[in-house]
């Protein structure tokens, strides 16, 4: 049984040239900034979010985030739903990520990770996703002007038991 996937978008556009910034921005630095926010807690546009556990970087989530960013760039759309109707759950299934909880933040037009991260913090729904205690893993990718952040919690198969 699948649990909840949360999808959120930032609709901010800039007139600057866009490149694959997430790939050039060190993953370690992105994770450090995300976990620093999670460790201190923050005010998500009027809602105080208490500190939560740090996240781990997931290469599998990175793959799914990059595929979605590249798809949006190639097909010129900005949405949590691909033109074929697939969503984050479908994207995670395709890359073999067995999830029990997942979430997605999108951004468009930011020139670098610092800009998109700040925009996510300033957006109540994105900020709450960053501070969500349900997730355990994260990855961020970009392609052209598009940014995708995937969050996940793997499904614990041990709860199924064996007979």
mmCIF file of C-alpha atoms in Angstrom:
data_model
loop_
_atom_site.group_PDB
_atom_site.id
_atom_site.type_symbol
_atom_site.label_atom_id
_atom_site.label_comp_id
_atom_site.label_asym_id
_atom_site.label_seq_id
_atom_site.Cartn_x
_atom_site.Cartn_y
_atom_site.Cartn_z
ATOM 1 C CA UNK A 1 0.000 0.000 0.000
ATOM 2 C CA UNK A 2 1.358 3.410 -0.911
ATOM 3 C CA UNK A 3 1.292 6.243 1.535
ATOM 4 C CA UNK A 4 1.341 9.948 0.899
ATOM 5 C CA UNK A 5 3.238 11.913 -1.734
ATOM 6 C CA UNK A 6 3.274 15.663 -1.420
ATOM 7 C CA UNK A 7 3.910 17.832 -4.456
ATOM 8 C CA UNK A 8 4.620 21.536 -4.395
ATOM 9 C CA UNK A 9 5.808 24.016 -7.036
ATOM 10 C CA UNK A 10 7.500 27.407 -6.991
ATOM 11 C CA UNK A 11 6.483 29.589 -9.928
ATOM 12 C CA UNK A 12 9.338 32.087 -10.009
ATOM 13 C CA UNK A 13 10.931 33.074 -13.287
ATOM 14 C CA UNK A 14 14.168 34.920 -13.889
ATOM 15 C CA UNK A 15 15.552 36.388 -17.099
ATOM 16 C CA UNK A 16 19.023 34.945 -16.568
ATOM 17 C CA UNK A 17 20.702 32.160 -18.533
ATOM 18 C CA UNK A 18 20.008 28.768 -16.992
ATOM 19 C CA UNK A 19 22.414 25.848 -16.753
ATOM 20 C CA UNK A 20 22.609 22.528 -14.962
ATOM 21 C CA UNK A 21 23.500 24.197 -11.670
ATOM 22 C CA UNK A 22 22.599 21.390 -9.279
ATOM 23 C CA UNK A 23 25.093 19.127 -10.962
ATOM 24 C CA UNK A 24 27.853 21.721 -10.541
ATOM 25 C CA UNK A 25 26.786 22.728 -7.014
ATOM 26 C CA UNK A 26 28.280 20.164 -4.621
ATOM 27 C CA UNK A 27 25.714 17.710 -3.312
ATOM 28 C CA UNK A 28 27.463 17.760 0.039
ATOM 29 C CA UNK A 29 26.913 21.521 0.298
ATOM 30 C CA UNK A 30 23.237 21.259 -0.675
ATOM 31 C CA UNK A 31 22.685 18.547 1.929
ATOM 32 C CA UNK A 32 24.554 20.591 4.548
ATOM 33 C CA UNK A 33 22.286 23.593 3.970
ATOM 34 C CA UNK A 34 19.119 21.488 4.054
ATOM 35 C CA UNK A 35 20.181 19.745 7.260
ATOM 36 C CA UNK A 36 21.288 22.993 8.876
ATOM 37 C CA UNK A 37 17.768 24.326 8.379
ATOM 38 C CA UNK A 38 16.240 21.106 9.704
ATOM 39 C CA UNK A 39 18.546 21.136 12.760
ATOM 40 C CA UNK A 40 17.638 24.662 13.826
ATOM 41 C CA UNK A 41 13.957 24.661 12.941
ATOM 42 C CA UNK A 42 12.433 27.630 11.187
ATOM 43 C CA UNK A 43 9.441 29.855 10.718
ATOM 44 C CA UNK A 44 7.530 28.692 7.645
ATOM 45 C CA UNK A 45 5.616 31.857 6.858
ATOM 46 C CA UNK A 46 4.010 32.088 10.287
ATOM 47 C CA UNK A 47 4.180 28.433 11.328
ATOM 48 C CA UNK A 48 7.132 27.548 13.560
ATOM 49 C CA UNK A 49 8.603 24.201 12.595
ATOM 50 C CA UNK A 50 10.584 22.432 15.300
ATOM 51 C CA UNK A 51 13.967 20.907 14.528
ATOM 52 C CA UNK A 52 13.827 17.500 12.850
ATOM 53 C CA UNK A 53 16.287 14.737 12.065
ATOM 54 C CA UNK A 54 18.864 15.236 9.312
ATOM 55 C CA UNK A 55 18.306 13.781 5.859
ATOM 56 C CA UNK A 56 20.592 11.511 3.852
ATOM 57 C CA UNK A 57 21.424 12.153 0.210
ATOM 58 C CA UNK A 58 19.893 9.530 -2.087
ATOM 59 C CA UNK A 59 21.462 8.800 -5.473
ATOM 60 C CA UNK A 60 18.186 7.119 -6.480
ATOM 61 C CA UNK A 61 16.175 10.237 -5.622
ATOM 62 C CA UNK A 62 18.787 12.241 -7.524
ATOM 63 C CA UNK A 63 18.137 10.118 -10.596
ATOM 64 C CA UNK A 64 14.371 10.596 -10.396
ATOM 65 C CA UNK A 65 14.700 14.349 -9.768
ATOM 66 C CA UNK A 66 17.108 14.765 -12.685
ATOM 67 C CA UNK A 67 14.854 12.760 -15.017
ATOM 68 C CA UNK A 68 11.908 15.020 -14.165
ATOM 69 C CA UNK A 69 13.938 18.225 -14.565
ATOM 70 C CA UNK A 70 15.252 17.033 -17.932
ATOM 71 C CA UNK A 71 11.758 15.983 -19.045
ATOM 72 C CA UNK A 72 10.352 19.424 -18.211
ATOM 73 C CA UNK A 73 13.216 21.065 -20.110
ATOM 74 C CA UNK A 74 12.898 18.794 -23.141
ATOM 75 C CA UNK A 75 9.087 19.082 -23.356
ATOM 76 C CA UNK A 76 8.849 22.705 -22.154
ATOM 77 C CA UNK A 77 6.385 22.341 -19.265
ATOM 78 C CA UNK A 78 6.414 23.046 -15.523
ATOM 79 C CA UNK A 79 4.314 20.687 -13.454
ATOM 80 C CA UNK A 80 4.320 17.896 -10.917
ATOM 81 C CA UNK A 81 2.527 15.850 -13.561
ATOM 82 C CA UNK A 82 4.307 14.789 -16.723
ATOM 83 C CA UNK A 83 2.414 15.168 -19.999
ATOM 84 C CA UNK A 84 1.657 11.431 -19.787
ATOM 85 C CA UNK A 85 0.044 11.959 -16.360
ATOM 86 C CA UNK A 86 2.785 10.422 -14.207
ATOM 87 C CA UNK A 87 3.589 11.976 -10.825
ATOM 88 C CA UNK A 88 6.386 11.682 -8.290
ATOM 89 C CA UNK A 89 5.194 8.279 -7.097
ATOM 90 C CA UNK A 90 5.342 6.963 -10.641
ATOM 91 C CA UNK A 91 8.785 8.513 -11.137
ATOM 92 C CA UNK A 92 10.111 6.900 -7.963
ATOM 93 C CA UNK A 93 8.618 3.549 -8.951
ATOM 94 C CA UNK A 94 10.420 3.760 -12.326
ATOM 95 C CA UNK A 95 13.830 4.205 -10.697
ATOM 96 C CA UNK A 96 13.205 1.382 -8.208
ATOM 97 C CA UNK A 97 12.765 3.500 -5.082
ATOM 98 C CA UNK A 98 10.383 1.567 -2.827
ATOM 99 C CA UNK A 99 8.759 4.406 -0.952
ATOM 100 C CA UNK A 100 6.262 4.721 1.865
ATOM 101 C CA UNK A 101 6.305 8.526 1.830
ATOM 102 C CA UNK A 102 7.544 11.014 -0.721
ATOM 103 C CA UNK A 103 7.432 14.681 -1.626
ATOM 104 C CA UNK A 104 8.522 16.998 -4.385
ATOM 105 C CA UNK A 105 9.453 20.681 -4.529
ATOM 106 C CA UNK A 106 9.812 22.370 -7.902
ATOM 107 C CA UNK A 107 11.329 25.655 -8.911
ATOM 108 C CA UNK A 108 11.804 27.485 -12.173
ATOM 109 C CA UNK A 109 14.059 30.382 -13.064
ATOM 110 C CA UNK A 110 16.498 30.426 -10.161
ATOM 111 C CA UNK A 111 20.157 30.773 -11.182
ATOM 112 C CA UNK A 112 21.642 28.534 -8.491
ATOM 113 C CA UNK A 113 20.846 26.346 -5.506
ATOM 114 C CA UNK A 114 21.060 29.199 -3.012
ATOM 115 C CA UNK A 115 18.331 31.079 -4.875
ATOM 116 C CA UNK A 116 15.950 28.138 -5.205
ATOM 117 C CA UNK A 117 16.610 27.093 -1.595
ATOM 118 C CA UNK A 118 15.761 30.601 -0.372
ATOM 119 C CA UNK A 119 12.584 30.601 -2.469
ATOM 120 C CA UNK A 120 11.579 27.241 -0.988
ATOM 121 C CA UNK A 121 12.191 28.531 2.549
ATOM 122 C CA UNK A 122 10.081 31.637 1.878
ATOM 123 C CA UNK A 123 7.167 29.568 0.537
ATOM 124 C CA UNK A 124 5.069 28.117 3.341
ATOM 125 C CA UNK A 125 4.283 24.834 1.572
ATOM 126 C CA UNK A 126 7.845 24.293 0.316
ATOM 127 C CA UNK A 127 9.300 25.174 3.695
ATOM 128 C CA UNK A 128 7.005 22.668 5.414
ATOM 129 C CA UNK A 129 8.167 19.999 2.965
ATOM 130 C CA UNK A 130 11.794 20.836 3.780
ATOM 131 C CA UNK A 131 10.949 20.460 7.475
ATOM 132 C CA UNK A 132 8.738 17.378 7.117
ATOM 133 C CA UNK A 133 9.676 14.850 9.842
ATOM 134 C CA UNK A 134 8.297 11.946 7.769
ATOM 135 C CA UNK A 135 11.056 12.030 5.151
ATOM 136 C CA UNK A 136 14.506 10.507 5.577
ATOM 137 C CA UNK A 137 16.235 11.092 2.224
ATOM 138 C CA UNK A 138 16.570 13.941 -0.264
ATOM 139 C CA UNK A 139 18.141 14.913 -3.567
ATOM 140 C CA UNK A 140 18.134 18.029 -5.733
ATOM 141 C CA UNK A 141 18.661 18.278 -9.483
ATOM 142 C CA UNK A 142 18.333 20.895 -12.177
ATOM 143 C CA UNK A 143 18.185 21.007 -15.937
ATOM 144 C CA UNK A 144 18.095 24.338 -17.706
ATOM 145 C CA UNK A 145 15.810 26.626 -15.741
ATOM 146 C CA UNK A 146 14.056 23.802 -13.867
ATOM 147 C CA UNK A 147 14.763 22.637 -10.312
ATOM 148 C CA UNK A 148 13.450 19.436 -8.729
ATOM 149 C CA UNK A 149 13.851 18.370 -5.116
ATOM 150 C CA UNK A 150 12.721 14.860 -4.206
ATOM 151 C CA UNK A 151 12.130 13.647 -0.669
ATOM 152 C CA UNK A 152 11.520 10.076 0.356
ATOM 153 C CA UNK A 153 11.131 7.520 3.057
ATOM 154 C CA UNK A 154 11.768 3.975 2.001
ATOM 155 C CA UNK A 155 9.128 1.318 2.561
ATOM 156 C CA UNK A 156 10.113 -0.974 5.444
ATOM 157 C CA UNK A 157 9.572 -4.452 4.028
ATOM 158 C CA UNK A 158 10.279 -6.017 7.424
ATOM 159 C CA UNK A 159 6.818 -4.993 8.603
ATOM 160 C CA UNK A 160 5.280 -7.410 6.106
ATOM 161 C CA UNK A 161 6.728 -10.405 7.916
ATOM 162 C CA UNK A 162 7.075 -13.855 6.406
ATOM 163 C CA UNK A 163 4.972 -16.945 6.864
#
